[in-house]
Coordinates of N, CA and C and ligand atoms in Angstrom, one line a residue:
M34 N -56.9 374.4 272.2 CA -57.2 375.4 271.1 C -57.5 376.8 271.7
D35 N -57.7 376.8 273.0 CA -57.9 378.1 273.6 C -56.7 378.9 273.6
S36 N -55.5 378.2 273.3 CA -54.3 378.9 273.5 C -53.7 379.3 272.1
G37 N -53.2 378.3 271.4 CA -52.4 378.6 270.2 C -53.1 379.5 269.2
R38 N -54.2 378.9 268.6 CA -54.9 379.6 267.5 C -55.4 381.0 268.0
R39 N -56.0 380.9 269.2 CA -56.6 382.2 269.8 C -55.5 383.2 269.9
D40 N -54.3 382.8 270.4 CA -53.3 383.8 270.7 C -52.9 384.4 269.3
V41 N -52.7 383.5 268.3 CA -52.3 384.0 267.0 C -53.4 385.0 266.5
C42 N -54.6 384.6 266.6 CA -55.7 385.5 266.1 C -55.7 386.8 266.9
G43 N -55.6 386.6 268.2 CA -55.6 387.8 269.1 C -54.5 388.8 268.8
S44 N -53.3 388.3 268.7 CA -52.1 389.1 268.4 C -52.3 389.7 267.0
G45 N -52.8 389.0 266.1 CA -52.9 389.5 264.7 C -53.9 390.6 264.7
L46 N -55.0 390.4 265.4 CA -56.1 391.5 265.4 C -55.5 392.7 266.1
R47 N -54.8 392.5 267.2 CA -54.2 393.7 267.9 C -53.3 394.4 267.0
L48 N -52.5 393.7 266.2 CA -51.6 394.3 265.3 C -52.3 395.1 264.3
L49 N -53.4 394.5 263.7 CA -54.2 395.2 262.7 C -54.9 396.5 263.3
L50 N -55.3 396.3 264.5 CA -55.9 397.5 265.2 C -54.9 398.6 265.3
G51 N -53.7 398.2 265.7 CA -52.6 399.2 265.9 C -52.3 399.9 264.6
L52 N -52.3 399.2 263.5 CA -52.0 399.8 262.2 C -53.1 400.5 261.5
G53 N -54.3 400.3 262.1 CA -55.5 401.0 261.5 C -55.9 400.4 260.2
L54 N -55.6 399.1 260.0 CA -55.8 398.4 258.7 C -57.0 397.5 258.7
L55 N -57.8 397.6 259.6 CA -58.9 396.7 259.7 C -59.8 396.7 258.5
R56 N -60.1 397.9 258.0 CA -61.0 397.9 256.8 C -60.3 397.2 255.7
Q57 N -59.0 397.5 255.4 CA -58.4 396.8 254.3 C -58.2 395.3 254.5
A58 N -58.1 394.9 255.8 CA -57.9 393.5 256.1 C -59.2 392.7 256.1
S59 N -60.3 393.3 256.0 CA -61.6 392.6 256.2 C -61.8 391.5 255.2
G60 N -61.1 391.6 254.0 CA -61.3 390.6 253.0 C -60.2 389.6 253.0
A61 N -59.2 389.8 254.0 CA -58.0 388.9 254.0 C -58.4 387.5 254.5
H62 N -57.6 386.5 254.1 CA -57.9 385.2 254.5 C -58.1 385.0 256.0
A63 N -57.2 385.6 256.8 CA -57.2 385.5 258.2 C -58.5 386.0 258.8
L64 N -59.2 386.8 258.1 CA -60.5 387.4 258.6 C -61.6 387.0 257.7
S65 N -61.5 385.8 257.1 CA -62.6 385.4 256.2 C -63.9 385.1 256.9
G66 N -63.8 385.0 258.2 CA -65.1 384.8 259.0 C -65.8 386.0 259.3
S67 N -65.3 387.2 258.8 CA -65.9 388.5 259.2 C -67.3 388.5 258.9
L68 N -68.1 389.1 259.7 CA -69.5 389.3 259.5 C -69.8 390.7 259.0
K69 N -70.9 390.9 258.4 CA -71.1 392.1 257.5 C -72.2 393.0 258.0
W70 N -72.4 393.1 259.2 CA -73.5 394.0 259.7 C -73.1 394.5 261.1
S71 N -73.9 395.3 261.7 CA -73.4 395.9 262.9 C -74.4 396.0 264.1
A72 N -75.7 396.0 263.8 CA -76.6 396.3 264.9 C -76.9 395.1 265.8
R73 N -76.1 395.0 266.9 CA -76.3 393.9 267.8 C -76.2 394.4 269.2
P74 N -77.3 394.8 269.8 CA -77.3 395.4 271.2 C -76.6 394.4 272.2
W75 N -76.9 393.1 272.0 CA -76.4 392.1 272.9 C -74.8 392.1 272.9
L76 N -74.2 392.5 271.8 CA -72.8 392.5 271.7 C -72.2 393.5 272.7
T77 N -72.9 394.7 272.8 CA -72.4 395.7 273.7 C -72.5 395.3 275.1
R78 N -73.6 394.5 275.4 CA -73.8 394.0 276.8 C -72.7 393.0 277.2
L79 N -72.4 392.1 276.2 CA -71.3 391.2 276.5 C -70.0 391.9 276.6
D80 N -69.8 392.9 275.8 CA -68.5 393.7 275.9 C -68.4 394.4 277.2
E81 N -69.5 395.0 277.7 CA -69.5 395.7 279.0 C -69.2 394.8 280.1
A82 N -69.8 393.6 280.1 CA -69.6 392.6 281.2 C -68.2 392.2 281.2
S83 N -67.6 392.0 280.0 CA -66.2 391.5 279.9 C -65.3 392.5 280.3
G84 N -65.6 393.8 280.0 CA -64.7 394.9 280.4 C -64.7 395.0 281.9
A85 N -65.9 394.8 282.6 CA -65.9 394.8 284.0 C -65.1 393.7 284.6
L86 N -65.2 392.5 284.0 CA -64.4 391.4 284.5 C -62.9 391.7 284.4
S87 N -62.5 392.2 283.3 CA -61.1 392.5 283.1 C -60.6 393.6 284.0
A88 N -61.5 394.5 284.4 CA -61.1 395.6 285.2 C -61.2 395.3 286.7
G89 N -61.8 394.1 287.0 CA -61.9 393.7 288.4 C -63.1 394.2 289.1
T90 N -64.0 394.9 288.4 CA -65.2 395.4 289.0 C -66.3 394.4 289.0
A91 N -66.2 393.3 288.3 CA -67.1 392.2 288.4 C -66.4 390.9 288.6
T92 N -66.9 390.1 289.4 CA -66.3 388.8 289.7 C -66.5 387.8 288.5
P93 N -65.7 386.8 288.4 CA -66.0 385.8 287.3 C -67.4 385.2 287.4
R94 N -67.9 385.0 288.7 CA -69.2 384.5 288.8 C -70.3 385.4 288.4
A95 N -70.0 386.7 288.6 CA -71.0 387.8 288.1 C -71.0 387.8 286.6
W96 N -69.8 387.7 286.0 CA -69.7 387.7 284.6 C -70.5 386.5 284.0
Q97 N -70.3 385.4 284.6 CA -71.0 384.2 284.1 C -72.5 384.5 284.2
S98 N -73.0 385.0 285.3 CA -74.5 385.2 285.4 C -75.0 386.2 284.3
E99 N -74.2 387.3 284.1 CA -74.6 388.3 283.2 C -74.6 387.9 281.8
V100 N -73.5 387.2 281.3 CA -73.5 386.8 279.9 C -74.4 385.7 279.6
E101 N -74.6 384.8 280.6 CA -75.6 383.8 280.4 C -77.0 384.4 280.3
A102 N -77.3 385.4 281.1 CA -78.6 386.1 281.0 C -78.8 386.8 279.7
V103 N -77.8 387.6 279.3 CA -77.9 388.3 278.1 C -78.2 387.4 276.9
L104 N -77.5 386.4 276.7 CA -77.7 385.5 275.6 C -78.9 384.6 275.8
G105 N -79.2 384.2 277.0 CA -80.4 383.4 277.3 C -81.7 384.1 277.1
R106 N -81.7 385.4 277.2 CA -82.9 386.2 277.0 C -83.2 386.4 275.5
L107 N -82.3 386.2 274.6 CA -82.5 386.5 273.2 C -83.4 385.4 272.6
E108 N -84.2 385.9 271.6 CA -84.9 384.9 270.8 C -83.9 384.3 269.9
L109 N -83.9 383.0 269.9 CA -82.8 382.3 269.1 C -82.8 382.7 267.6
P110 N -84.0 382.8 266.9 CA -84.0 383.2 265.5 C -83.3 384.5 265.3
D111 N -83.6 385.5 266.3 CA -83.0 386.8 266.1 C -81.5 386.7 266.2
L112 N -81.0 385.9 267.2 CA -79.5 385.8 267.4 C -78.9 385.1 266.1
L113 N -79.6 384.1 265.6 CA -79.0 383.4 264.4 C -79.0 384.4 263.2
R114 N -80.0 385.2 263.1 CA -80.0 386.2 262.0 C -78.8 387.2 262.2
S115 N -78.6 387.6 263.4 CA -77.6 388.6 263.7 C -76.2 388.1 263.6
L116 N -76.1 386.7 263.6 CA -74.8 386.1 263.4 C -74.6 385.6 262.0
D117 N -75.6 385.9 261.1 CA -75.6 385.5 259.7 C -75.3 383.9 259.7
F118 N -76.1 383.3 260.5 CA -75.8 381.9 260.8 C -75.8 381.0 259.6
E119 N -76.7 381.2 258.7 CA -76.8 380.4 257.5 C -75.5 380.4 256.7
Q120 N -75.0 381.6 256.6 CA -73.7 381.7 255.9 C -72.6 381.1 256.6
L121 N -72.5 381.3 257.9 CA -71.5 380.6 258.8 C -71.6 379.1 258.7
A122 N -72.8 378.6 258.7 CA -73.0 377.1 258.7 C -72.6 376.5 257.4
A123 N -72.8 377.3 256.3 CA -72.5 376.8 255.0 C -71.0 376.5 254.8
S124 N -70.2 377.4 255.5 CA -68.8 377.3 255.3 C -68.0 376.6 256.4
A125 N -68.8 376.1 257.4 CA -68.2 375.6 258.6 C -67.4 374.3 258.4
K126 N -66.4 374.1 259.1 CA -65.6 372.9 259.0 C -65.9 372.0 260.2
F127 N -65.9 370.7 259.9 CA -66.2 369.7 261.0 C -65.0 368.7 261.1
P128 N -64.1 368.9 261.9 CA -62.9 367.9 262.0 C -63.4 366.5 262.4
S129 N -62.7 365.5 262.0 CA -63.1 364.1 262.3 C -62.8 363.8 263.8
Q130 N -62.0 364.6 264.4 CA -61.7 364.4 265.9 C -61.5 365.8 266.5
G131 N -62.2 366.0 267.6 CA -62.2 367.3 268.2 C -63.0 368.3 267.5
E132 N -63.0 369.6 268.0 CA -63.9 370.6 267.6 C -63.3 371.5 266.4
G133 N -64.2 372.1 265.7 CA -63.7 373.1 264.8 C -64.0 374.5 265.5
M134 N -63.1 375.4 265.2 CA -63.2 376.7 265.8 C -63.0 377.8 264.7
E135 N -63.9 378.8 264.6 CA -63.6 379.9 263.7 C -63.8 381.2 264.5
R136 N -62.8 382.0 264.4 CA -62.9 383.3 265.1 C -63.9 384.2 264.3
L137 N -64.7 384.9 265.1 CA -65.7 385.8 264.5 C -65.3 387.2 264.7
Y138 N -65.5 388.0 263.7 CA -65.3 389.5 263.8 C -66.5 390.3 263.4
F139 N -66.7 391.4 264.1 CA -67.9 392.2 263.9 C -67.6 393.6 263.5
P140 N -67.9 393.9 262.2 CA -67.7 395.3 261.7 C -68.6 396.2 262.4
G141 N -68.2 397.4 262.7 CA -69.1 398.4 263.3 C -69.7 399.3 262.1
E142 N -70.4 400.3 262.5 CA -71.0 401.2 261.5 C -70.1 401.7 260.5
D143 N -68.9 402.0 260.9 CA -67.9 402.6 259.9 C -67.2 401.5 259.1
G144 N -67.5 400.3 259.3 CA -66.9 399.2 258.5 C -65.7 398.7 259.2
R145 N -65.2 399.4 260.2 CA -64.0 398.8 260.9 C -64.4 397.7 261.9
L146 N -63.6 396.8 262.1 CA -63.9 395.7 263.0 C -64.0 396.3 264.4
Q147 N -65.0 395.9 265.1 CA -65.2 396.4 266.5 C -64.1 395.8 267.4
F148 N -63.6 396.7 268.3 CA -62.7 396.1 269.3 C -63.6 395.6 270.4
L149 N -63.4 394.3 270.8 CA -64.2 393.7 271.9 C -63.3 393.2 273.0
R150 N -63.8 393.3 274.2 CA -63.0 392.9 275.3 C -63.2 391.4 275.6
F151 N -63.7 390.7 274.7 CA -63.8 389.2 274.7 C -63.5 388.7 273.3
R152 N -63.2 387.4 273.2 CA -63.0 386.8 271.9 C -64.2 385.9 271.5
P153 N -64.8 386.2 270.4 CA -65.9 385.3 270.0 C -65.5 384.3 269.0
Y154 N -66.1 383.1 269.1 CA -65.8 382.0 268.1 C -67.0 381.2 267.8
L155 N -67.0 380.6 266.7 CA -68.0 379.6 266.3 C -67.3 378.2 266.5
F156 N -67.9 377.4 267.4 CA -67.5 376.0 267.6 C -68.3 375.1 266.8
T157 N -67.7 374.0 266.2 CA -68.5 373.0 265.5 C -68.0 371.6 265.9
L158 N -69.0 370.7 266.0 CA -68.8 369.3 266.4 C -69.6 368.4 265.5
R159 N -68.9 367.3 265.1 CA -69.7 366.2 264.5 C -70.3 365.4 265.5
K160 N -71.2 364.5 265.1 CA -71.7 363.5 266.0 C -70.6 362.6 266.6
D161 N -70.6 362.3 267.8 CA -69.7 361.4 268.5 C -68.3 362.0 268.6
V162 N -68.1 363.3 268.3 CA -66.8 364.0 268.5 C -67.0 365.0 269.6
A163 N -65.9 365.2 270.3 CA -65.9 365.9 271.6 C -65.0 367.1 271.7
V164 N -65.4 368.2 272.4 CA -64.5 369.1 273.0 C -64.1 368.4 274.3
V165 N -62.9 367.9 274.4 CA -62.5 366.9 275.4 C -62.5 367.6 276.8
P166 N -62.7 366.8 277.9 CA -62.8 367.4 279.2 C -61.5 368.2 279.6
H167 N -61.8 369.4 280.0 CA -60.7 370.3 280.3 C -61.2 371.4 281.2
G168 N -60.2 372.0 282.0 CA -60.5 373.2 282.8 C -59.7 374.3 282.2
H169 N -59.9 375.5 282.9 CA -59.2 376.7 282.5 C -58.7 377.4 283.7
H170 N -57.7 378.2 283.5 CA -57.2 379.0 284.6 C -57.1 380.5 284.1
N171 N -57.5 381.4 285.0 CA -57.4 382.8 284.7 C -58.2 383.1 283.4
M172 N -59.3 382.5 283.3 CA -60.1 382.7 282.1 C -61.6 382.4 282.4
A173 N -62.5 383.0 281.7 CA -63.9 382.8 281.8 C -64.4 382.6 280.4
T174 N -65.3 381.6 280.2 CA -65.8 381.4 278.8 C -67.2 380.9 278.9
L175 N -68.0 381.2 277.8 CA -69.4 380.8 277.7 C -69.6 380.0 276.3
H176 N -70.4 379.0 276.4 CA -70.9 378.4 275.2 C -72.4 378.4 275.1
M177 N -72.9 378.7 273.9 CA -74.3 378.6 273.6 C -74.6 377.8 272.4
V178 N -75.4 376.8 272.5 CA -75.8 375.9 271.4 C -76.7 376.7 270.4
L179 N -76.2 376.8 269.2 CA -77.0 377.5 268.2 C -77.9 376.5 267.3
A180 N -77.3 375.3 267.1 CA -78.0 374.3 266.3 C -77.5 372.9 266.7
G181 N -78.3 371.9 266.6 CA -77.8 370.5 267.0 C -78.0 370.3 268.4
E182 N -77.5 369.2 268.9 CA -77.6 368.9 270.3 C -76.2 368.3 270.8
A183 N -75.9 368.6 272.0 CA -74.6 368.1 272.6 C -74.8 367.6 274.0
R184 N -74.1 366.6 274.4 CA -74.0 366.3 275.8 C -73.0 367.2 276.5
V185 N -73.4 367.9 277.5 CA -72.6 368.9 278.2 C -72.4 368.5 279.6
R186 N -71.2 368.3 280.0 CA -70.9 368.0 281.4 C -70.0 369.1 282.0
H187 N -70.3 369.4 283.3 CA -69.5 370.4 284.0 C -69.0 369.8 285.4
Y188 N -67.9 370.2 285.8 CA -67.3 369.8 287.1 C -66.7 371.0 287.8
D189 N -66.8 371.0 289.1 CA -66.0 372.0 289.9 C -64.6 371.5 290.1
R190 N -63.7 372.4 290.1 CA -62.3 372.0 290.4 C -62.1 372.3 291.9
L191 N -61.8 371.3 292.7 CA -61.7 371.5 294.1 C -60.2 371.8 294.5
E192 N -59.3 371.0 294.0 CA -57.9 371.2 294.3 C -57.1 370.5 293.2
G193 N -55.8 370.7 293.2 CA -55.0 370.0 292.2 C -53.5 370.0 292.5
T194 N -52.8 369.1 291.8 CA -51.4 369.0 291.9 C -50.9 369.0 290.4
D195 N -49.6 368.8 290.2 CA -49.0 368.8 288.9 C -49.6 367.6 288.1
T196 N -50.0 366.6 288.7 CA -50.3 365.3 288.0 C -51.8 365.0 288.1
H197 N -52.5 365.5 289.1 CA -53.9 365.1 289.4 C -54.7 366.3 289.8
M198 N -56.0 366.1 289.7 CA -57.0 367.1 290.1 C -58.1 366.5 290.9
L199 N -58.6 367.2 291.9 CA -59.8 366.7 292.5 C -61.0 367.5 292.0
I200 N -62.0 366.8 291.4 CA -63.1 367.5 290.8 C -64.4 366.9 291.3
R201 N -65.5 367.7 291.1 CA -66.8 367.2 291.5 C -67.8 367.4 290.4
P202 N -68.4 366.3 289.9 CA -69.4 366.5 288.8 C -70.6 367.4 289.3
V203 N -71.0 368.3 288.5 CA -72.1 369.2 288.9 C -73.2 369.2 287.9
S204 N -73.0 368.8 286.7 CA -74.1 368.7 285.7 C -73.8 367.8 284.6
D205 N -74.8 367.3 284.0 CA -74.7 366.4 282.8 C -76.0 366.5 282.1
E206 N -76.0 367.2 281.0 CA -77.2 367.6 280.3 C -77.2 367.4 278.8
V207 N -78.3 367.2 278.2 CA -78.4 367.3 276.8 C -78.8 368.7 276.4
A208 N -77.8 369.4 275.8 CA -78.0 370.8 275.5 C -78.5 370.9 274.1
K209 N -79.7 371.7 274.0 CA -80.3 371.9 272.8 C -80.2 373.4 272.4
P210 N -80.6 373.7 271.2 CA -80.4 375.1 270.8 C -81.0 376.1 271.8
G211 N -80.2 377.1 272.1 CA -80.5 378.1 273.2 C -79.9 377.8 274.5
H212 N -79.4 376.6 274.7 CA -78.7 376.2 276.0 C -77.4 377.0 276.1
V213 N -77.3 377.7 277.3 CA -76.0 378.4 277.6 C -75.4 377.8 278.8
S214 N -74.1 377.8 278.8 CA -73.3 377.4 280.0 C -72.0 378.1 280.0
S215 N -71.4 378.2 281.2 CA -70.1 379.0 281.3 C -69.2 378.4 282.4
V216 N -68.0 378.7 282.3 CA -67.0 378.3 283.3 C -66.1 379.4 283.7
S217 N -65.5 379.3 284.9 CA -64.5 380.3 285.3 C -63.7 379.7 286.4
D218 N -62.7 380.4 286.9 CA -61.9 379.9 288.0 C -62.8 379.7 289.2
E219 N -63.9 380.4 289.3 CA -64.7 380.4 290.5 C -65.8 379.3 290.5
H220 N -66.3 379.0 289.3 CA -67.6 378.3 289.2 C -67.6 377.4 288.0
H221 N -67.7 376.1 288.3 CA -67.8 375.1 287.2 C -66.7 375.2 286.2
N222 N -65.5 375.0 286.7 CA -64.3 375.3 286.0 C -64.0 374.3 284.8
I223 N -64.6 373.1 284.9 CA -64.2 372.1 283.9 C -65.5 371.7 283.0
H224 N -65.3 371.7 281.7 CA -66.4 371.3 280.9 C -66.0 370.3 279.8
W225 N -67.0 369.6 279.2 CA -66.8 368.5 278.3 C -68.0 368.5 277.4
F226 N -67.9 368.6 276.1 CA -69.0 368.6 275.1 C -68.8 367.4 274.2
Q227 N -69.9 366.7 274.0 CA -69.9 365.6 273.0 C -71.1 365.9 272.0
G228 N -70.8 365.8 270.7 CA -71.8 366.0 269.7 C -72.8 364.8 269.7
L229 N -74.1 365.1 269.7 CA -75.1 364.1 269.7 C -75.9 364.0 268.4
T230 N -75.7 365.1 267.6 CA -76.4 365.1 266.3 C -75.3 365.3 265.2
E231 N -75.7 365.1 264.0 CA -74.7 365.1 262.9 C -73.8 366.4 262.9
R232 N -74.5 367.5 263.1 CA -73.7 368.8 263.2 C -74.2 369.6 264.4
V233 N -73.2 370.0 265.2 CA -73.5 370.9 266.3 C -72.8 372.2 266.1
F234 N -73.5 373.3 266.4 CA -72.9 374.6 266.3 C -73.0 375.3 267.6
M235 N -71.9 375.9 268.1 CA -72.0 376.6 269.4 C -71.3 378.0 269.2
F236 N -72.0 379.0 269.8 CA -71.4 380.3 269.9 C -70.5 380.4 271.2
N237 N -69.3 380.9 271.1 CA -68.4 380.9 272.2 C -67.8 382.3 272.4
I238 N -67.8 382.7 273.7 CA -67.0 383.9 274.0 C -66.0 383.6 275.1
G239 N -64.9 384.2 275.2 CA -63.9 384.0 276.2 C -63.2 385.3 276.6
V240 N -63.0 385.4 277.9 CA -62.2 386.5 278.5 C -60.9 385.9 279.0
Y241 N -59.8 386.3 278.5 CA -58.5 385.7 278.9 C -57.8 386.7 279.9
E242 N -56.8 386.2 280.6 CA -56.1 387.0 281.6 C -57.0 387.9 282.4
V243 N -58.0 387.2 283.1 CA -58.9 387.9 284.0 C -58.1 388.6 285.0
R244 N -57.0 388.0 285.5 CA -56.1 388.7 286.4 C -54.9 389.0 285.5
P245 N -54.7 390.3 285.2 CA -53.7 390.7 284.2 C -52.3 390.2 284.7
G246 N -51.6 389.7 283.7 CA -50.2 389.3 284.0 C -50.1 387.8 284.4
A247 N -51.1 387.2 285.0 CA -51.1 385.8 285.4 C -51.2 384.9 284.2
P248 N -50.7 383.7 284.2 CA -50.8 382.8 283.1 C -52.2 382.5 282.7
S249 N -52.5 382.4 281.5 CA -53.9 382.2 281.0 C -53.8 381.5 279.6
G250 N -54.8 380.8 279.3 CA -54.9 380.3 277.9 C -54.8 378.9 277.7
E251 N -53.8 378.2 278.3 CA -53.6 376.8 278.2 C -54.7 376.0 278.9
R252 N -55.3 375.1 278.2 CA -56.3 374.2 278.9 C -55.6 373.2 279.9
D253 N -56.4 372.9 280.9 CA -55.9 371.8 281.8 C -56.8 370.6 281.5
Y254 N -56.2 369.7 280.7 CA -57.0 368.5 280.3 C -57.0 367.4 281.5
V255 N -58.1 366.8 281.6 CA -58.2 365.8 282.7 C -58.9 364.5 282.2
D256 N -58.6 363.4 282.9 CA -59.1 362.1 282.5 C -60.4 361.9 283.3
A257 N -61.5 362.7 282.9 CA -62.7 362.8 283.7 C -63.5 361.5 283.8
A258 N -63.4 360.6 282.8 CA -64.2 359.4 282.9 C -63.6 358.3 283.7
D259 N -62.3 358.5 284.1 CA -61.6 357.4 284.8 C -61.1 357.9 286.2
G260 N -61.9 358.6 286.9 CA -61.5 359.1 288.2 C -61.7 358.1 289.3
I261 N -61.1 358.3 290.4 CA -61.2 357.5 291.6 C -62.1 358.2 292.6
L262 N -63.1 357.6 293.1 CA -64.0 358.2 294.1 C -63.2 358.6 295.3
A263 N -63.4 359.9 295.7 CA -62.5 360.5 296.8 C -63.4 361.0 297.9
G264 N -64.7 360.6 298.0 CA -65.5 361.0 299.1 C -66.2 362.3 298.8
G265 N -67.4 362.5 299.3 CA -68.1 363.7 299.1 C -68.5 364.0 297.7
G266 N -68.6 362.9 296.9 CA -69.0 363.0 295.5 C -67.8 363.5 294.6
A267 N -66.6 363.7 295.2 CA -65.5 364.1 294.4 C -64.8 363.0 293.7
L268 N -64.1 363.3 292.6 CA -63.3 362.3 291.9 C -61.8 362.8 291.8
R269 N -60.9 361.9 292.0 CA -59.5 362.2 291.8 C -59.2 361.7 290.4
V270 N -58.8 362.7 289.5 CA -58.6 362.4 288.1 C -57.1 362.8 287.7
A271 N -56.6 362.1 286.8 CA -55.2 362.4 286.3 C -55.3 363.6 285.3
R272 N -54.3 364.4 285.3 CA -54.2 365.4 284.3 C -53.6 364.7 283.0
L273 N -54.0 365.2 281.9 CA -53.6 364.6 280.6 C -52.9 365.7 279.7
G274 N -52.0 365.3 278.9 CA -51.5 366.2 277.9 C -52.6 366.3 276.8
R275 N -52.4 367.3 275.9 CA -53.4 367.6 274.9 C -53.6 366.4 274.0
S276 N -52.5 365.8 273.5 CA -52.6 364.7 272.5 C -53.3 363.5 273.1
A277 N -52.9 363.2 274.4 CA -53.5 362.1 275.1 C -55.0 362.3 275.3
A278 N -55.4 363.6 275.6 CA -56.8 363.9 275.9 C -57.6 363.7 274.6
Y279 N -57.1 364.2 273.5 CA -57.8 364.0 272.2 C -57.8 362.6 271.7
A280 N -56.7 361.8 272.0 CA -56.7 360.4 271.6 C -57.8 359.6 272.4
K281 N -58.0 360.0 273.6 CA -58.9 359.2 274.4 C -60.4 359.7 274.3
Y282 N -60.5 361.0 274.2 CA -61.9 361.6 274.3 C -62.3 362.3 273.0
G283 N -61.4 362.5 272.1 CA -61.8 363.3 270.9 C -62.9 362.7 270.0
R284 N -63.0 361.4 270.0 CA -64.0 360.7 269.2 C -64.4 359.5 269.9
L285 N -65.7 359.2 270.0 CA -66.2 358.0 270.6 C -65.8 356.7 269.9
Ligands
LIG27 FE1 -63.0 375.3 277.5

């Protein structure tokens, strides 16, 4: 989902930006998730960090530290208010398998949607439903639990072939509201989220094409639960296609 829908939304937004039609489009179906206020200092910090990552003046690891710190320092009730969380939650969709994703847009003072150097989303999970284990390439992304609880596992990607990957488990946590985690090519590349409560909400941001022009966006799905011990705490796991990954891991 990091690829198709995001690319459509991203290209659509870029087109709207190019045409200067954002104000008119703010009520359109494609932008129905638009938020209706503007004062969010943390948004500027996330945007600056993401701009530095895209420009190559900050490493993916530095981006991870910065955006985790920016969001981790916020008082959760303040963040929820600034996301108009109650309204978002009331209209959120919870698929029976896999995650729900809604693109978020932020109008500025002039009513036009702010151009951001990252893509924000609201992720939703039902109990026992998962964002299946996957890695990313040429991308950095962060998840913050807003409500509910999820089991969150991370792995480092050590090496890979077309059919398999060598990974090392690095964390396995029960993530509660306020928990932040991130992945990049450099650090904790693979993640896996399972809903532990009836409804889980996560704020997500992603920076794509960290290295301009290199492939980005498609997830690298892995069979994380059925790896073969490879020494040093590493696991040799098979790569999976998207449908196979969701068939096996999308719902307990
Ligand atoms: Fe991901």
